[in-house]
Amino acid sequence: MGRYAGAVSEQVQRTLVLVKPDGVARGVTGEVLRRVESKGYRVIALELRRATPDLLAHHYAEHQGKPFYQPLVDFMLSGPLVALVAEGHRVIEGFRSLAGATDPTAAAPGTVRGDLGRDWGSAVQQNIVHGSDSPESAAREIGLWFPAL
Ligand code: DAT
Ligand code: MG
């Protein structure tokens, strides 16, 4: 496929970031934005909003049928969230690195989830942020949350 180290950074990427309802409720939206901006990524869209069941069914389609799916949807509907699009070379991978591991207890200190999240004993992990996990997911998710972009 002709992959070489220089190729990965040629194309400017966009990723969908969500500050989930736990992050908004705990007042760490600014802290998440600060980390995204301090890293050097550009925020090109930003909105405080509520999710809908229809939007979440598409956004989390890959998780339908899993035991945490309905708790995840209920959690994402539990309050306002902040949706944003960040832009930069390799931002998809870069934001996943900033966010840290899915399980906030195991997430490394220094990451958003490691520094700001913890286990609350709920059926779904509440881990402060979402970030797209691939170029295909990013394109699909940005289309769902920011169809005008
Ligand atoms: P990520 O958000 O790191 O991409 P994911 O896409 O696998 O993780 O899952 C979506 C969300 O669902 C995740 O942020 C937290 C929750 N979740 C995932 N796996 C879980 C599990 N085994 N138990 C409880 N909640 C889980
Ligand atoms: Mg995911």
PDB file of C-alpha atoms and ligand atoms in Angstrom:
ATOM      1  CA  MET A   1       0.000   0.000   0.000  1.00  0.00           C
ATOM      2  CA  GLY A   2       3.047   2.262  -0.015  1.00  0.00           C
ATOM      3  CA  ARG A   3       2.608   3.404   3.561  1.00  0.00           C
ATOM      4  CA  TYR A   4       5.444   5.483   4.886  1.00  0.00           C
ATOM      5  CA  ALA A   5       5.838   7.649   7.949  1.00  0.00           C
ATOM      6  CA  GLY A   6       5.451  10.936   6.122  1.00  0.00           C
ATOM      7  CA  ALA A   7       2.152   9.999   4.563  1.00  0.00           C
ATOM      8  CA  VAL A   8       0.048  10.018   7.715  1.00  0.00           C
ATOM      9  CA  SER A   9       0.306  13.732   8.369  1.00  0.00           C
ATOM     10  CA  GLU A  10      -0.304  15.075   4.881  1.00  0.00           C
ATOM     11  CA  GLN A  11      -4.049  15.420   5.104  1.00  0.00           C
ATOM     12  CA  VAL A  12      -5.770  17.786   7.521  1.00  0.00           C
ATOM     13  CA  GLN A  13      -8.356  15.802   9.485  1.00  0.00           C
ATOM     14  CA  ARG A  14     -11.484  16.649  11.401  1.00  0.00           C
ATOM     15  CA  THR A  15     -12.863  14.775  14.393  1.00  0.00           C
ATOM     16  CA  LEU A  16     -16.088  14.916  16.361  1.00  0.00           C
ATOM     17  CA  VAL A  17     -15.630  15.574  20.067  1.00  0.00           C
ATOM     18  CA  LEU A  18     -18.479  15.426  22.569  1.00  0.00           C
ATOM     19  CA  VAL A  19     -18.223  16.733  26.107  1.00  0.00           C
ATOM     20  CA  LYS A  20     -20.750  14.266  27.488  1.00  0.00           C
ATOM     21  CA  PRO A  21     -23.492  15.213  29.979  1.00  0.00           C
ATOM     22  CA  ASP A  22     -21.254  14.271  32.934  1.00  0.00           C
ATOM     23  CA  GLY A  23     -18.547  16.637  31.704  1.00  0.00           C
ATOM     24  CA  VAL A  24     -20.976  19.510  31.205  1.00  0.00           C
ATOM     25  CA  ALA A  25     -22.678  18.877  34.571  1.00  0.00           C
ATOM     26  CA  ARG A  26     -19.338  18.828  36.365  1.00  0.00           C
ATOM     27  CA  GLY A  27     -18.235  22.055  34.722  1.00  0.00           C
ATOM     28  CA  VAL A  28     -15.178  20.740  32.879  1.00  0.00           C
ATOM     29  CA  THR A  29     -16.166  21.807  29.371  1.00  0.00           C
ATOM     30  CA  GLY A  30     -13.628  24.615  29.504  1.00  0.00           C
ATOM     31  CA  GLU A  31     -10.913  22.256  30.713  1.00  0.00           C
ATOM     32  CA  VAL A  32     -11.541  19.894  27.787  1.00  0.00           C
ATOM     33  CA  LEU A  33     -11.540  22.804  25.327  1.00  0.00           C
ATOM     34  CA  ARG A  34      -8.358  24.141  26.885  1.00  0.00           C
ATOM     35  CA  ARG A  35      -6.620  20.820  26.303  1.00  0.00           C
ATOM     36  CA  VAL A  36      -7.804  20.614  22.689  1.00  0.00           C
ATOM     37  CA  GLU A  37      -6.707  24.162  21.960  1.00  0.00           C
ATOM     38  CA  SER A  38      -3.460  23.938  23.930  1.00  0.00           C
ATOM     39  CA  LYS A  39      -2.521  20.884  21.914  1.00  0.00           C
ATOM     40  CA  GLY A  40      -2.791  23.123  18.851  1.00  0.00           C
ATOM     41  CA  TYR A  41      -5.985  21.860  17.249  1.00  0.00           C
ATOM     42  CA  ARG A  42      -8.458  24.331  15.858  1.00  0.00           C
ATOM     43  CA  VAL A  43     -12.099  24.289  16.960  1.00  0.00           C
ATOM     44  CA  ILE A  44     -14.178  24.884  13.840  1.00  0.00           C
ATOM     45  CA  ALA A  45     -17.678  24.225  15.236  1.00  0.00           C
ATOM     46  CA  LEU A  46     -19.036  24.247  18.772  1.00  0.00           C
ATOM     47  CA  GLU A  47     -22.541  23.898  20.168  1.00  0.00           C
ATOM     48  CA  LEU A  48     -24.239  23.285  23.519  1.00  0.00           C
ATOM     49  CA  ARG A  49     -27.168  21.038  22.776  1.00  0.00           C
ATOM     50  CA  ARG A  50     -29.184  18.012  23.746  1.00  0.00           C
ATOM     51  CA  ALA A  51     -28.932  14.694  21.952  1.00  0.00           C
ATOM     52  CA  THR A  52     -32.044  12.906  20.697  1.00  0.00           C
ATOM     53  CA  PRO A  53     -32.817   9.166  20.660  1.00  0.00           C
ATOM     54  CA  ASP A  54     -32.689   9.152  16.854  1.00  0.00           C
ATOM     55  CA  LEU A  55     -29.309  10.892  16.714  1.00  0.00           C
ATOM     56  CA  LEU A  56     -27.846   8.535  19.329  1.00  0.00           C
ATOM     57  CA  ALA A  57     -29.193   5.438  17.557  1.00  0.00           C
ATOM     58  CA  HIS A  58     -27.087   6.444  14.557  1.00  0.00           C
ATOM     59  CA  HIS A  59     -24.115   7.746  16.525  1.00  0.00           C
ATOM     60  CA  TYR A  60     -23.811   4.554  18.613  1.00  0.00           C
ATOM     61  CA  ALA A  61     -25.111   2.079  15.993  1.00  0.00           C
ATOM     62  CA  GLU A  62     -22.015  -0.116  16.467  1.00  0.00           C
ATOM     63  CA  HIS A  63     -22.977  -0.709  20.115  1.00  0.00           C
ATOM     64  CA  GLN A  64     -26.617  -1.729  19.607  1.00  0.00           C
ATOM     65  CA  GLY A  65     -27.286  -5.041  21.335  1.00  0.00           C
ATOM     66  CA  LYS A  66     -24.484  -4.672  23.890  1.00  0.00           C
ATOM     67  CA  PRO A  67     -25.458  -4.741  27.596  1.00  0.00           C
ATOM     68  CA  PHE A  68     -24.394  -1.134  28.142  1.00  0.00           C
ATOM     69  CA  TYR A  69     -26.183   0.218  25.064  1.00  0.00           C
ATOM     70  CA  GLN A  70     -29.451   1.405  26.661  1.00  0.00           C
ATOM     71  CA  PRO A  71     -27.685   2.792  29.771  1.00  0.00           C
ATOM     72  CA  LEU A  72     -25.333   4.604  27.367  1.00  0.00           C
ATOM     73  CA  VAL A  73     -28.222   6.147  25.437  1.00  0.00           C
ATOM     74  CA  ASP A  74     -30.047   7.110  28.652  1.00  0.00           C
ATOM     75  CA  PHE A  75     -26.861   8.704  29.998  1.00  0.00           C
ATOM     76  CA  MET A  76     -26.294  10.675  26.799  1.00  0.00           C
ATOM     77  CA  LEU A  77     -29.897  11.944  27.037  1.00  0.00           C
ATOM     78  CA  SER A  78     -29.571  12.876  30.717  1.00  0.00           C
ATOM     79  CA  GLY A  79     -28.550  16.493  30.151  1.00  0.00           C
ATOM     80  CA  PRO A  80     -26.994  18.960  27.758  1.00  0.00           C
ATOM     81  CA  LEU A  81     -23.720  18.125  26.058  1.00  0.00           C
ATOM     82  CA  VAL A  82     -21.233  20.115  24.041  1.00  0.00           C
ATOM     83  CA  ALA A  83     -20.533  18.961  20.493  1.00  0.00           C
ATOM     84  CA  LEU A  84     -17.523  20.290  18.650  1.00  0.00           C
ATOM     85  CA  VAL A  85     -15.424  19.627  15.611  1.00  0.00           C
ATOM     86  CA  ALA A  86     -11.645  19.910  15.958  1.00  0.00           C
ATOM     87  CA  GLU A  87      -9.312  20.145  13.012  1.00  0.00           C
ATOM     88  CA  GLY A  88      -5.621  19.419  12.453  1.00  0.00           C
ATOM     89  CA  HIS A  89      -3.164  16.912  11.114  1.00  0.00           C
ATOM     90  CA  ARG A  90      -3.831  13.508  12.747  1.00  0.00           C
ATOM     91  CA  VAL A  91      -6.416  15.058  15.092  1.00  0.00           C
ATOM     92  CA  ILE A  92      -8.472  11.844  15.211  1.00  0.00           C
ATOM     93  CA  GLU A  93      -5.612   9.891  16.757  1.00  0.00           C
ATOM     94  CA  GLY A  94      -4.420  12.947  18.678  1.00  0.00           C
ATOM     95  CA  PHE A  95      -7.711  13.565  20.439  1.00  0.00           C
ATOM     96  CA  ARG A  96      -8.091   9.856  21.300  1.00  0.00           C
ATOM     97  CA  SER A  97      -4.678  10.151  22.927  1.00  0.00           C
ATOM     98  CA  LEU A  98      -5.751  13.251  24.864  1.00  0.00           C
ATOM     99  CA  ALA A  99      -8.975  11.495  25.947  1.00  0.00           C
ATOM    100  CA  GLY A 100      -7.333   8.331  27.265  1.00  0.00           C
ATOM    101  CA  ALA A 101      -8.696   4.827  27.729  1.00  0.00           C
ATOM    102  CA  THR A 102     -12.450   4.157  27.760  1.00  0.00           C
ATOM    103  CA  ASP A 103     -12.462   3.022  31.393  1.00  0.00           C
ATOM    104  CA  PRO A 104     -11.743   6.154  33.452  1.00  0.00           C
ATOM    105  CA  THR A 105     -10.333   4.134  36.327  1.00  0.00           C
ATOM    106  CA  ALA A 106      -7.702   2.626  34.036  1.00  0.00           C
ATOM    107  CA  ALA A 107      -7.148   5.765  31.928  1.00  0.00           C
ATOM    108  CA  ALA A 108      -3.665   7.194  32.380  1.00  0.00           C
ATOM    109  CA  PRO A 109      -3.183  10.284  34.522  1.00  0.00           C
ATOM    110  CA  GLY A 110      -2.575  13.204  32.176  1.00  0.00           C
ATOM    111  CA  THR A 111      -5.509  12.244  29.973  1.00  0.00           C
ATOM    112  CA  VAL A 112      -8.981  13.809  30.158  1.00  0.00           C
ATOM    113  CA  ARG A 113     -10.573  10.589  31.369  1.00  0.00           C
ATOM    114  CA  GLY A 114      -7.662   9.772  33.678  1.00  0.00           C
ATOM    115  CA  ASP A 115      -7.592  13.213  35.268  1.00  0.00           C
ATOM    116  CA  LEU A 116     -11.274  14.153  35.297  1.00  0.00           C
ATOM    117  CA  GLY A 117     -13.211  10.882  35.258  1.00  0.00           C
ATOM    118  CA  ARG A 118     -13.872   8.064  37.689  1.00  0.00           C
ATOM    119  CA  ASP A 119     -16.155   5.050  38.089  1.00  0.00           C
ATOM    120  CA  TRP A 120     -19.480   5.898  39.703  1.00  0.00           C
ATOM    121  CA  GLY A 121     -20.761   2.301  39.804  1.00  0.00           C
ATOM    122  CA  SER A 122     -23.233   2.839  36.975  1.00  0.00           C
ATOM    123  CA  ALA A 123     -24.118   0.372  34.202  1.00  0.00           C
ATOM    124  CA  VAL A 124     -22.303   2.537  31.666  1.00  0.00           C
ATOM    125  CA  GLN A 125     -18.920   4.165  32.018  1.00  0.00           C
ATOM    126  CA  GLN A 126     -19.278   7.921  32.365  1.00  0.00           C
ATOM    127  CA  ASN A 127     -16.027   9.146  30.880  1.00  0.00           C
ATOM    128  CA  ILE A 128     -16.398  12.863  30.121  1.00  0.00           C
ATOM    129  CA  VAL A 129     -15.679  12.836  26.389  1.00  0.00           C
ATOM    130  CA  HIS A 130     -16.293  11.124  23.080  1.00  0.00           C
ATOM    131  CA  GLY A 131     -13.870  11.249  20.168  1.00  0.00           C
ATOM    132  CA  SER A 132     -14.232   9.697  16.711  1.00  0.00           C
ATOM    133  CA  ASP A 133     -12.059   6.578  16.321  1.00  0.00           C
ATOM    134  CA  SER A 134     -11.268   6.562  12.572  1.00  0.00           C
ATOM    135  CA  PRO A 135     -11.567   8.787   9.494  1.00  0.00           C
ATOM    136  CA  GLU A 136     -14.696   6.869   8.477  1.00  0.00           C
ATOM    137  CA  SER A 137     -16.304   7.341  11.915  1.00  0.00           C
ATOM    138  CA  ALA A 138     -15.338  11.016  11.945  1.00  0.00           C
ATOM    139  CA  ALA A 139     -16.956  11.673   8.568  1.00  0.00           C
ATOM    140  CA  ARG A 140     -20.105   9.813   9.602  1.00  0.00           C
ATOM    141  CA  GLU A 141     -20.350  11.455  13.041  1.00  0.00           C
ATOM    142  CA  ILE A 142     -19.645  14.999  11.811  1.00  0.00           C
ATOM    143  CA  GLY A 143     -22.374  14.439   9.213  1.00  0.00           C
ATOM    144  CA  LEU A 144     -24.792  13.469  11.992  1.00  0.00           C
ATOM    145  CA  TRP A 145     -23.996  16.255  14.460  1.00  0.00           C
ATOM    146  CA  PHE A 146     -23.046  19.073  12.081  1.00  0.00           C
ATOM    147  CA  PRO A 147     -24.752  18.345   8.771  1.00  0.00           C
ATOM    148  CA  ALA A 148     -24.005  21.862   7.530  1.00  0.00           C
ATOM    149  CA  LEU A 149     -20.221  21.356   7.689  1.00  0.00           C
TER     150      LEU A 149
HETATM  151  P1  DAT B   1     -14.857   4.995  23.381  1.00  0.00           P
HETATM  152  O1  DAT B   1     -15.784   6.068  23.867  1.00  0.00           O
HETATM  153  O2  DAT B   1     -13.569   4.974  24.142  1.00  0.00           O
HETATM  154  O3  DAT B   1     -14.668   5.023  21.891  1.00  0.00           O
HETATM  155  P2  DAT B   1     -16.633   2.726  22.951  1.00  0.00           P
HETATM  156  O4  DAT B   1     -16.939   3.333  21.619  1.00  0.00           O
HETATM  157  O5  DAT B   1     -16.168   1.304  22.954  1.00  0.00           O
HETATM  158  O6  DAT B   1     -15.544   3.596  23.747  1.00  0.00           O
HETATM  159  O7  DAT B   1     -17.927   2.788  23.884  1.00  0.00           O
HETATM  160  C1  DAT B   1     -18.757   3.918  23.885  1.00  0.00           C
HETATM  161  C2  DAT B   1     -19.020   4.302  25.324  1.00  0.00           C
HETATM  162  O8  DAT B   1     -19.755   3.263  25.977  1.00  0.00           O
HETATM  163  C3  DAT B   1     -17.763   4.486  26.145  1.00  0.00           C
HETATM  164  O9  DAT B   1     -17.252   5.798  26.029  1.00  0.00           O
HETATM  165  C4  DAT B   1     -18.242   4.183  27.539  1.00  0.00           C
HETATM  166  C5  DAT B   1     -19.301   3.107  27.306  1.00  0.00           C
HETATM  167  N1  DAT B   1     -18.760   1.754  27.444  1.00  0.00           N
HETATM  168  C6  DAT B   1     -17.962   1.110  26.561  1.00  0.00           C
HETATM  169  N2  DAT B   1     -17.669  -0.122  26.960  1.00  0.00           N
HETATM  170  C7  DAT B   1     -18.304  -0.294  28.145  1.00  0.00           C
HETATM  171  C8  DAT B   1     -18.402  -1.368  29.089  1.00  0.00           C
HETATM  172  N3  DAT B   1     -17.801  -2.546  28.874  1.00  0.00           N
HETATM  173  N4  DAT B   1     -19.126  -1.164  30.218  1.00  0.00           N
HETATM  174  C9  DAT B   1     -19.743   0.010  30.445  1.00  0.00           C
HETATM  175  N5  DAT B   1     -19.712   1.063  29.598  1.00  0.00           N
HETATM  176  C10 DAT B   1     -18.990   0.916  28.461  1.00  0.00           C
HETATM  177 MG    MG B   2     -16.123   4.749  20.410  1.00  0.00          MG
END
